[in-house]
XYZ file of C-alpha atoms in Angstrom:
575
model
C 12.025 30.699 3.250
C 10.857 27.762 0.599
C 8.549 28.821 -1.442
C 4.680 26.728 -0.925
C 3.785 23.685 -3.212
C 0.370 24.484 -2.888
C -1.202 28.006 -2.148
C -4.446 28.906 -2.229
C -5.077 32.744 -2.229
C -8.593 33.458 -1.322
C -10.011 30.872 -3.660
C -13.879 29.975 -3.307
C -15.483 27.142 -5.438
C -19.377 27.329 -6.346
C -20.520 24.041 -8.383
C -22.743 24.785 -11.735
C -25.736 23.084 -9.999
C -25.448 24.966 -6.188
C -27.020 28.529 -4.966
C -23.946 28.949 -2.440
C -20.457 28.361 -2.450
C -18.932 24.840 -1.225
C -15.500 26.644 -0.684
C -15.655 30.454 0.518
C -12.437 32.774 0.771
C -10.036 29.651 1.382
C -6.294 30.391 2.305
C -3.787 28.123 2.818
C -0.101 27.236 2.191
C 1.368 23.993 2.135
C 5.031 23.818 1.861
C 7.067 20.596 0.063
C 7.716 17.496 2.297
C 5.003 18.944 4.612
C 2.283 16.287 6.299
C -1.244 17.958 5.953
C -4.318 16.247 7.541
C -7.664 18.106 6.154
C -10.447 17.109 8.807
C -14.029 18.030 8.513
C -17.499 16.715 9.313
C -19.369 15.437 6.067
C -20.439 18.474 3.785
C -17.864 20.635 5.189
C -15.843 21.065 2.011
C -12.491 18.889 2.501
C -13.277 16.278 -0.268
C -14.304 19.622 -2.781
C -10.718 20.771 -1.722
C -8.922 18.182 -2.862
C -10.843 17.900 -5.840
C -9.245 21.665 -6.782
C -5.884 20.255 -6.221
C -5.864 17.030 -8.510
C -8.014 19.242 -11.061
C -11.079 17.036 -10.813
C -12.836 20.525 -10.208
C -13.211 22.647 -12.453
C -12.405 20.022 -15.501
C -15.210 16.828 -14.525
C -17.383 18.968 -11.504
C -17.704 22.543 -13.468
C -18.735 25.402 -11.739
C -17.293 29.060 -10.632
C -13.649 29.288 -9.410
C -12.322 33.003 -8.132
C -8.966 33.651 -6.576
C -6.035 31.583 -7.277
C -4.446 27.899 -6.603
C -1.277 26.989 -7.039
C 0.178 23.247 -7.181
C 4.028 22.844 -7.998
C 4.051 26.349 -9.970
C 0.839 25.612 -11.858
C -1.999 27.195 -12.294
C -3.970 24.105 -11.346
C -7.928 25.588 -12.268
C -6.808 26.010 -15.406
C -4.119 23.040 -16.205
C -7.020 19.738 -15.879
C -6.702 16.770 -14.720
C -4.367 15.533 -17.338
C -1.715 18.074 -16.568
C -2.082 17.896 -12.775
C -1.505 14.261 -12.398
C 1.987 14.826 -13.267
C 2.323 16.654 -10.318
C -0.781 15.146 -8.067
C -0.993 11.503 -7.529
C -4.534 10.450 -5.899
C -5.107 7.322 -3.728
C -9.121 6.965 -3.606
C -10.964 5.840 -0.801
C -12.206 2.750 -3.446
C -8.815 1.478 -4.698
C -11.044 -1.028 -7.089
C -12.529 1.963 -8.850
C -8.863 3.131 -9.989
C -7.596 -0.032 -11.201
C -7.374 -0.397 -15.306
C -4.197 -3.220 -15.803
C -5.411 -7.023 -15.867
C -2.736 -7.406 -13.548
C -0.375 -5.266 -11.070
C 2.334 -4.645 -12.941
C 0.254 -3.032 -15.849
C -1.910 -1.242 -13.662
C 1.187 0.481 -11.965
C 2.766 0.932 -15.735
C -0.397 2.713 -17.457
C 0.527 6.201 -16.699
C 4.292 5.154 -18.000
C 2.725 3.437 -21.341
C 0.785 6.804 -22.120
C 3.726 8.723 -22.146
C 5.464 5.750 -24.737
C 8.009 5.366 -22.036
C 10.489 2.512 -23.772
C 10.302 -1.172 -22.208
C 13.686 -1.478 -20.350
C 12.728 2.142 -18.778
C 9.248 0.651 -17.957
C 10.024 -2.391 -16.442
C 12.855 -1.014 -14.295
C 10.661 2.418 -12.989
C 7.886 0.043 -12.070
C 10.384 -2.597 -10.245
C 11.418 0.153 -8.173
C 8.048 1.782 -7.331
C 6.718 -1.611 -6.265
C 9.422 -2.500 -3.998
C 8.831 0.957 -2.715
C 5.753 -0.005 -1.717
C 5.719 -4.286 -0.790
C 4.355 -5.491 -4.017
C 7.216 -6.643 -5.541
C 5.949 -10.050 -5.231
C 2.565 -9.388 -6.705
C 3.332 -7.929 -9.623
C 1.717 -10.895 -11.897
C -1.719 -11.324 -9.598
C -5.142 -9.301 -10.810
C -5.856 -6.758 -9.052
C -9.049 -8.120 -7.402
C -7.098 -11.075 -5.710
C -5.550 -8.702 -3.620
C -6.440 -7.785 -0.171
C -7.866 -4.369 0.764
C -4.744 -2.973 2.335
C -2.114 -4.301 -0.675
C -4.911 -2.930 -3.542
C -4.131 0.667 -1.912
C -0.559 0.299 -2.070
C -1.017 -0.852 -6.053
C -3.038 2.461 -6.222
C -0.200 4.475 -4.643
C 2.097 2.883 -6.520
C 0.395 4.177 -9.488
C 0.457 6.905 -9.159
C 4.023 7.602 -7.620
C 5.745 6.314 -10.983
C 5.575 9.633 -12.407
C 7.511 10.542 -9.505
C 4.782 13.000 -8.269
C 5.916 15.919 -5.726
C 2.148 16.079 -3.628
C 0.853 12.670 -2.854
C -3.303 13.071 -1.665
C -5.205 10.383 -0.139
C -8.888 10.990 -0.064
C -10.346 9.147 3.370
C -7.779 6.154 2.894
C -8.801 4.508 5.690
C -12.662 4.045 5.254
C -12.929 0.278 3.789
C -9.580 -0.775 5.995
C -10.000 -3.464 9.060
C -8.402 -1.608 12.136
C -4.731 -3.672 11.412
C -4.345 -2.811 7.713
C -5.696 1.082 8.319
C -2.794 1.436 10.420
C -0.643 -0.477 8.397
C -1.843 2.304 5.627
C -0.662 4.705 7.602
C 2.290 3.722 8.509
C 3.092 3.170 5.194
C 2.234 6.730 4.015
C 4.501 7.602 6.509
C 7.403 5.696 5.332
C 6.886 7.111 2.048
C 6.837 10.149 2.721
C 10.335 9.978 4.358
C 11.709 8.178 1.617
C 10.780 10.068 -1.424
C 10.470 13.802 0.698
C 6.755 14.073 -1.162
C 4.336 16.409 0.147
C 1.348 14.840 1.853
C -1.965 15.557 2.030
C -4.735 12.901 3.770
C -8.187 13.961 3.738
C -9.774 12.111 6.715
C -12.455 12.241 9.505
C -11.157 9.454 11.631
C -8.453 11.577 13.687
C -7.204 9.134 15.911
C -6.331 6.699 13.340
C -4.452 9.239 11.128
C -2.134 10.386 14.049
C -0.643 6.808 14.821
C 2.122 8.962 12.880
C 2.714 12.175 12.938
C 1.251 14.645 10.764
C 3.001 18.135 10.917
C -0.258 20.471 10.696
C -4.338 19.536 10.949
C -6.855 21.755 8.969
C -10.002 22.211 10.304
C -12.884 22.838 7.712
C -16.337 23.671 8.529
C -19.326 25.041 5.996
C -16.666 25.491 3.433
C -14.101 27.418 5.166
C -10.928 26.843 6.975
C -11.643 27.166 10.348
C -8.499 26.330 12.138
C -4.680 25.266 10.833
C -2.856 24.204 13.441
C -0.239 21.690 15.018
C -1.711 18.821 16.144
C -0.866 19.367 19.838
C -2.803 22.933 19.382
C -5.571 21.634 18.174
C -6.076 18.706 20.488
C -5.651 20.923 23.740
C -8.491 22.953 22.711
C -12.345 22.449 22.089
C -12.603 22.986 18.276
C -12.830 19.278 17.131
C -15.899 18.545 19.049
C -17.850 21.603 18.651
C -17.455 20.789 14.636
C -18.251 17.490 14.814
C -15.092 15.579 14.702
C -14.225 12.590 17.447
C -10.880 13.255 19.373
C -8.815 10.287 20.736
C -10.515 8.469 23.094
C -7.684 8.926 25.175
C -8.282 12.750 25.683
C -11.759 12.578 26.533
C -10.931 10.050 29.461
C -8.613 12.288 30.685
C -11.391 15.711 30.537
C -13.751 13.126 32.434
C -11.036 12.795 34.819
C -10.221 16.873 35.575
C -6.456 16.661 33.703
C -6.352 20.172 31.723
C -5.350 18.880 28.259
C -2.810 21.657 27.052
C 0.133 21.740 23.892
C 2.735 20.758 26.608
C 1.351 17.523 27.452
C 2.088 16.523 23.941
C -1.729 14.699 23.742
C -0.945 14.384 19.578
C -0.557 10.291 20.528
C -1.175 8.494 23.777
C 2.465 7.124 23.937
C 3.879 10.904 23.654
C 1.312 12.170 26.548
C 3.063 13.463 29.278
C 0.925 12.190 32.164
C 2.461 13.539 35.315
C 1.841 12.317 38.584
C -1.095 14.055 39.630
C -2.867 13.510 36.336
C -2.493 9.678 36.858
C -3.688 10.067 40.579
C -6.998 11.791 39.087
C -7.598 9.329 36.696
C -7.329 6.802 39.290
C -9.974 8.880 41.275
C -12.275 9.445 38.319
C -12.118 5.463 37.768
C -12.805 4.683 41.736
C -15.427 6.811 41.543
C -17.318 5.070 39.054
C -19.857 2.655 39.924
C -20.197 -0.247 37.737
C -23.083 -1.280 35.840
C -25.524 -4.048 36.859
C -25.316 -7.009 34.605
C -28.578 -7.743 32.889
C -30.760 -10.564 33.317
C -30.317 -13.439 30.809
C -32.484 -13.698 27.635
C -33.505 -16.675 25.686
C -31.179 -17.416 22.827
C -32.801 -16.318 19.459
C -30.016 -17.904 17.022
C -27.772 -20.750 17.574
C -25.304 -21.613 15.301
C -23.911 -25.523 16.014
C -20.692 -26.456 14.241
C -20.939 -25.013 10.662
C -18.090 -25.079 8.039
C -18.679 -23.587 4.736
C -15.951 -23.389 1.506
C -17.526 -21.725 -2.138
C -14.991 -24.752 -2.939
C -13.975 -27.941 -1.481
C -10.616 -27.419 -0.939
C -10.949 -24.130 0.331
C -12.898 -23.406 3.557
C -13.880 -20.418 4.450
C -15.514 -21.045 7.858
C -14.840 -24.424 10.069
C -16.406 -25.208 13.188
C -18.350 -21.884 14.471
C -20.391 -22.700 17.155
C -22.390 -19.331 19.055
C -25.933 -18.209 20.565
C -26.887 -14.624 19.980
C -29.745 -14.124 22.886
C -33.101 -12.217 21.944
C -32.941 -8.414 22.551
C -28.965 -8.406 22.319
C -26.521 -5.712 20.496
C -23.989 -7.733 19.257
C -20.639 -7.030 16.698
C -18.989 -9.103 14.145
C -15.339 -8.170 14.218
C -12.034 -9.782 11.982
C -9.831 -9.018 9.634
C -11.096 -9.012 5.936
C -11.416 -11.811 4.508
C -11.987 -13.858 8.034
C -15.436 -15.169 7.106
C -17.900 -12.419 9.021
C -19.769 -11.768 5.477
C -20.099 -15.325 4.534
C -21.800 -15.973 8.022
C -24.144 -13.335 7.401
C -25.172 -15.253 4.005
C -25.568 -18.556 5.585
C -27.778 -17.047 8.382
C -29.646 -15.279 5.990
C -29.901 -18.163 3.223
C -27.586 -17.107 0.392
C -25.824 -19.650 0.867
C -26.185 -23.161 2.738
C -23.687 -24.691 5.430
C -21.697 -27.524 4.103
C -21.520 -28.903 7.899
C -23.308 -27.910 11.062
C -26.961 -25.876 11.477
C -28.464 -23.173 12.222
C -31.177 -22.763 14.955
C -33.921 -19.662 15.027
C -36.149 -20.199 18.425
C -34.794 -23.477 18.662
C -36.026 -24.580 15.548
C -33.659 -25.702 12.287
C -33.633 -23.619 9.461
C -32.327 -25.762 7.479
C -34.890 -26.380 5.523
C -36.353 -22.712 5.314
C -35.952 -20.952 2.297
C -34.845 -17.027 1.700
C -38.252 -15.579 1.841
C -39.156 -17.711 4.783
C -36.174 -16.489 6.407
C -36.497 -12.845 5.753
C -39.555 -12.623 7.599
C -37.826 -12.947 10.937
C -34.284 -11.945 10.042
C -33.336 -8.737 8.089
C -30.144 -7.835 6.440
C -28.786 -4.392 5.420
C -25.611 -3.715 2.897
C -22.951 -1.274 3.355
C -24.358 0.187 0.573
C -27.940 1.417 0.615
C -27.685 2.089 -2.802
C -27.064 -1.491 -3.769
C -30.624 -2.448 -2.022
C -32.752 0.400 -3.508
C -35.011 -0.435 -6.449
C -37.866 2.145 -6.107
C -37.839 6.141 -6.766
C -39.777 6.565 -4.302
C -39.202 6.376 -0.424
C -42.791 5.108 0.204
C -42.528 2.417 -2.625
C -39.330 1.148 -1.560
C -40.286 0.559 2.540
C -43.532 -1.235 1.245
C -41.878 -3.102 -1.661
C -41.390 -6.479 0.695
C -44.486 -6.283 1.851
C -45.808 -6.983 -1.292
C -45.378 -10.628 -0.953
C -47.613 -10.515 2.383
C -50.646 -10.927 0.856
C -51.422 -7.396 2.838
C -54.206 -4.890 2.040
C -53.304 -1.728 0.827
C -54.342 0.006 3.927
C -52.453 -2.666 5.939
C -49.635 -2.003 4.082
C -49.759 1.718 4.456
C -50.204 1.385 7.905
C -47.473 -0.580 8.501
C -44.749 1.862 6.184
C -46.235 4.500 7.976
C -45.445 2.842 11.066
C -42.261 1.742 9.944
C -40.577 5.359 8.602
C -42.209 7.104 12.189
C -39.783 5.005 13.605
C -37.104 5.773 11.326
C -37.141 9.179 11.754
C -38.432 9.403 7.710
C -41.911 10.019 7.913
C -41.978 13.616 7.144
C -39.522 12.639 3.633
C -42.255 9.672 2.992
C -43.575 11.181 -0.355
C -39.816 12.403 -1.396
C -37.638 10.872 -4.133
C -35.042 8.717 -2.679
C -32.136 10.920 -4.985
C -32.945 13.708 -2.317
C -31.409 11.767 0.558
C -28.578 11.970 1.847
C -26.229 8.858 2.275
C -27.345 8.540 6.210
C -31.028 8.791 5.398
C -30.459 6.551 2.477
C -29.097 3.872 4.668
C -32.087 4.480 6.910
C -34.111 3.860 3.924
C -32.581 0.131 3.774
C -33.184 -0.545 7.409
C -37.058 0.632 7.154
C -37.121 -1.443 4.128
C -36.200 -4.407 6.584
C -37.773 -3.160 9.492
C -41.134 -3.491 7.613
C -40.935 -7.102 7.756
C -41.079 -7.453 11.424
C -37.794 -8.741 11.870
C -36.799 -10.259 15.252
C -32.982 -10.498 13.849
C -31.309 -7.782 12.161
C -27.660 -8.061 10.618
C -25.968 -5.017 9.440
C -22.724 -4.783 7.521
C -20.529 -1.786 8.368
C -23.699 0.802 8.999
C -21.408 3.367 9.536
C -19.024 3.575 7.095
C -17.838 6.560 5.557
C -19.850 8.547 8.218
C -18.773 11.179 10.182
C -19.040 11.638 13.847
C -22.424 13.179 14.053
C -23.864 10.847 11.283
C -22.364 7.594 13.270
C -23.822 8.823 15.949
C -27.292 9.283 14.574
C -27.574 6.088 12.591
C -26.242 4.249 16.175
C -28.713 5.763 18.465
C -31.322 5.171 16.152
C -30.383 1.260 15.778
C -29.712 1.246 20.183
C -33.457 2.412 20.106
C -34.534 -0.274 17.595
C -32.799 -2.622 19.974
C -34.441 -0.523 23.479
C -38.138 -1.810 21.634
C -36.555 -5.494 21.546
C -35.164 -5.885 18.228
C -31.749 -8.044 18.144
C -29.391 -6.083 16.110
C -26.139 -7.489 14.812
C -23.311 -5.690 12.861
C -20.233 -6.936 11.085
C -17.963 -3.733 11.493
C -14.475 -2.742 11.284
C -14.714 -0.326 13.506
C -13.402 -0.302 17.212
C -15.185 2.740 18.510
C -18.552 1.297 17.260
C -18.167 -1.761 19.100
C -16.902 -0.422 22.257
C -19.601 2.069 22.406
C -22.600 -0.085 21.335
C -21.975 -3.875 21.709
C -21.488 -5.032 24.707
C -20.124 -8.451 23.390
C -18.380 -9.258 20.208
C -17.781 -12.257 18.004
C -14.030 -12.346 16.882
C -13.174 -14.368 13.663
C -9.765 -14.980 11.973
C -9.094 -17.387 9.767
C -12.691 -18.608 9.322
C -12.800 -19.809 12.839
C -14.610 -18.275 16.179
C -11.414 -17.717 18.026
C -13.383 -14.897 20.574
C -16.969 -14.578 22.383
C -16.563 -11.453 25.154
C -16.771 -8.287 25.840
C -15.670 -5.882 23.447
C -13.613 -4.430 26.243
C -11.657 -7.658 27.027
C -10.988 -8.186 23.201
C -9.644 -4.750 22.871
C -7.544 -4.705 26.019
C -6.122 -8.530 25.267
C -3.144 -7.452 22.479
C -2.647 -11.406 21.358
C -6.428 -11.605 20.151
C -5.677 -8.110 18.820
C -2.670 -9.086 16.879
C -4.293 -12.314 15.850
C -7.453 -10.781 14.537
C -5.978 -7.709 13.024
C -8.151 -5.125 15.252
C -6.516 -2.021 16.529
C -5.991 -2.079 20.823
C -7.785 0.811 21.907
C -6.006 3.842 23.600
C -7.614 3.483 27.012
C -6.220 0.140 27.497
C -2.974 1.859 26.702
C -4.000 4.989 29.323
C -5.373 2.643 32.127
C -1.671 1.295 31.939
C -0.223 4.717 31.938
C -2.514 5.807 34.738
C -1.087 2.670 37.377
C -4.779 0.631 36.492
C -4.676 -2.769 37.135
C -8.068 -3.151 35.839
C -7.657 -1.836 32.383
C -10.774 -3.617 31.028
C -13.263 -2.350 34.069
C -11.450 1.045 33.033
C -12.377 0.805 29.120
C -15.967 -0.107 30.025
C -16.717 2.475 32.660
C -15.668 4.849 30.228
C -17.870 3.749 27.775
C -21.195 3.594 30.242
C -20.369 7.484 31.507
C -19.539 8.807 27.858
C -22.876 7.338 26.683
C -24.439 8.925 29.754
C -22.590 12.095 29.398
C -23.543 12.340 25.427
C -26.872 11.080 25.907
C -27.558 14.522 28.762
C -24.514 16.580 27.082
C -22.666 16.964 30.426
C -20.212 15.931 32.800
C -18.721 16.536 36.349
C -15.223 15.952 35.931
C -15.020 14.074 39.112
């Protein structure tokens, strides 16, 4: 039998600054040309792991190694970084924070230029690698002008110029629209069959990943490996939910249903599923059975946008013609590829930026002439990054820092943050440093810090990014109960779950033009706005299909009503 790549033998990991262990009594074998997904809720270990295999840990993160890892016949806790690269290449999650040429080709040439590699050698080892990977034609551009999805195949292509033998990609999918994430995986996939490298994806977002095969899935929990198995084992069972990680939508449909998921019924990927008669016939059933939701009564409209165009330059427009309402008390989602104009939107509601054409209506009123500040005291707007709005050290300070320019007492103003982090869940943290947060309660910090305001309007970009299941699912029920006490929430996201689940309609741009206003469901079960928007068609439109439903989109949204019931009361019937 081939000997592993990468073996750990009962190796724990205890950083310099930590009481307990982040990896305890880890063991696990990884054998060349092997696919390897590591899963695990956030804090569960998987991104320390592969920090021990491209020797970020022990040589930048110090701290206490015992028992033994071995990568390609080194000793990898004691080789670094420098030696392990020749045998590890790393795709970040952030391509931007691994690029260092002034242009494509350079970047993918650094590693060759620090080994003095001569020019003709060069020049012909990064032709190759860039072909390899489709940016053969972008060899002269920066870095920056790239989009999101060719940036991460500049970072894998440099790092697969030193012809690396394990090939780790640390949550590649987490700043991807739905198109280019499975784009990303395909191409990992088609790398990995031409170059027979060893693959290892560290990722929480399991139904993404497995739109190609992977050949095992570890399961880490609390810093140990709680389950290594195919993914057909794995998926039959009950181990992903109980540790916090979303299976395939798919899957839970058919448990709603009464189908008894097992290996056999290949459930790895919907198109593989064998769905026999009598599982079709009781998914039928379970959708019969359902009774669909009353439609709510109509709301005022709260925003109105009327024909706006916008271009940073003349000859280049970034958004012609959009024309919308958003009602008062709506949950609404901003979805399109990157680049299709959902951020600049955002700025021209807010004020960053004025309309070159068109205008903008709050209560009826133009806002044209309404400055930031005047804006902000009826519409709110939180980053993806909560650290890129905090200024303060303090939690307190940073919720009342906006109110500030109130005028407000300081025992108005206290009220009112009080107020404010009760309903954020943050009150007990109020007198805590903000560097004791965690990401999700930093991002919580940002919306109190809006909240304060007394927003009517909300706009959120991407709140759950880089979140696991159980951290999605906090920050989402928390904004559906901002929204339940009449707030109007809006979020430009990338992700299809999120707007299935908590959006009941959905704003589709491509191009810089509206070219969708319905129901998430109907733009996920309509595969030419799919295709044209780069989204990802969700696996229940494919399983309604399957199933012998006519109806797929009634299908898609009665599942989403009963799983929000079910999750909300943590049961179901299976009828």
């Amino acid at each position: 039998m081939q000997a592993p790549i990468i073996s750990f033998k009962d190796f724990s990991f205890q950083y310099r600054a930590q009481k307990q262990p982040t990896l305890r009594h880890i063991n696990l074998d990884i054998y060349p040309g092997e696919r390897v997904l590591i899963a695990g809720p956030s804090g569960s270990g998987k991104s320390t792991l592969g920090s021990c295999l491209n020797g970020l840990i022990p040589s930048s993160y110090p701290g206490t190694v015992t028992g033994s890892l071995t990568v390609d016949g080194v000793d990898a806790p004691k080789a670094g970084v420098f030696e392990l690269s020749r045998h590890v290449g790393t795709v970040l999650q952030d391509p931007d924070g691994q690029f260092i040429g002034l242009t494509v080709g350079e970047d993918i040439a650094f590693a060759l230029e620090n080994d003095c590699t001569p020019q003709a050698a060069m020049r012909e080892a990064v032709d190759r690698v860039a072909a390899l990977v489709g940016v053969e034609n972008h060899l002269g551009h920066a870095p920056h002008e790239l989009s999101g999805g060719q940036k991460q195949r500049v970072s894998l292509a440099g790092v697969m110029v030193d012809e690396v033998k394990v090939l780790l990609f640390d949550e590649p999918l987490a700043n991807l629209d739905p198109a280019t994430g499975k784009q990303a995986i395909e191409l990992i996939d088609d790398i990995q069959h031409r170059t027979g490298a060893t693959v290892v994806i560290i990722e929480h977002r399991l139904e993404d990943v497995l739109w190609r095969s992977v050949d095992r899935i570890v399961l880490m929990n609390e810093g140990e490996i709680l389950a290594d198995l195919r993914p057909d084992e794995l998926l039959s069972g009950s181990l992903l939910s109980e540790n916090g990680i979303r299976e395939p939508l798919y899957l839970t449909a058919l448990r709603y249903a009464g189908v008894e998921i097992t290996p056999e019924k290949k459930p790895a990927h919907v198109d593989s599923l064998r769905l026999d008669a009598a599982d079709a016939a009781r998914v039928r059933a379970w959708f019969q059975a359902r009774v669909p939701e009353a439609e709510p009564p109509e709301r005022p409209v709260l925003l109105e946008a009327r024909n706006l165009g916008f271009g940073y330059m003349k000859e280049r427009r970034v958004l012609t013609d959009v024309s919308f309402a958003i009602r008062r008390g709506e949950m609404l989602a901003i979805v399109g590829r990157n680049g299709a104009g959902k951020s600049t939107l955002s700025k021209l509601i807010c004020g960053f930026e004025a309309p070159n054409e068109g205008t903008l209506f709050f209560n009826g009123r133009d806002m044209s002439a309404d400055s930031i500040r005047e804006r902000a005291a009826h519409i709110g707007y939180v980053m993806q990054n909560p650290n890129q709005m905090i200024s303060k050290t303090m939690i307190f300070d940073e919720v009342a820092l906006g109110l500030a320019t109130l005028g407000l007492s300081a025992e108005e103003t206290r009220a009112r943050v009080e107020d404010t982090l009760r309903v954020c869940g943050l009150y007990p943290f109020r007198n805590w440093p903000i560097s004791a947060l965690s990401f999700g309660q930093k991002k919580r910090v940002t919306i109190a810090s809006v909240l304060a305001m007394g927003p009517e309007l909300i706009i959120l970009d991407e709140p759950t990014a880089g979140q696991d299941f159980r951290h999605y699912t906090e920050i989402m029920e928390f904004l559906r109960g901002l929204n339940a006490q009449g707030v109007t929430v809006v979020m430009i996201t990338h992700d299809m779950h999120l707007m299935l689940e908590y959006t009941p309609r959905a704003l589709v741009f491509s191009e810089g033009r509206l070219i969708a206003d319905k129901s998430a469901a109907a733009v996920l079960c309509d595969p030419e706005l799919v295709e044209r928007a780069a989204l990802k068609e969700t696996s229940l439109f494919t399983l309604a299909g399957r199933a012998g439903i006519s109806q797929p989109e009634t299908f898609v949204e009665r599942f989403i009503a009963y799983d929000r019931e079910v999750r909300s009361h943590g049961r179901h019937d299976g009828a």
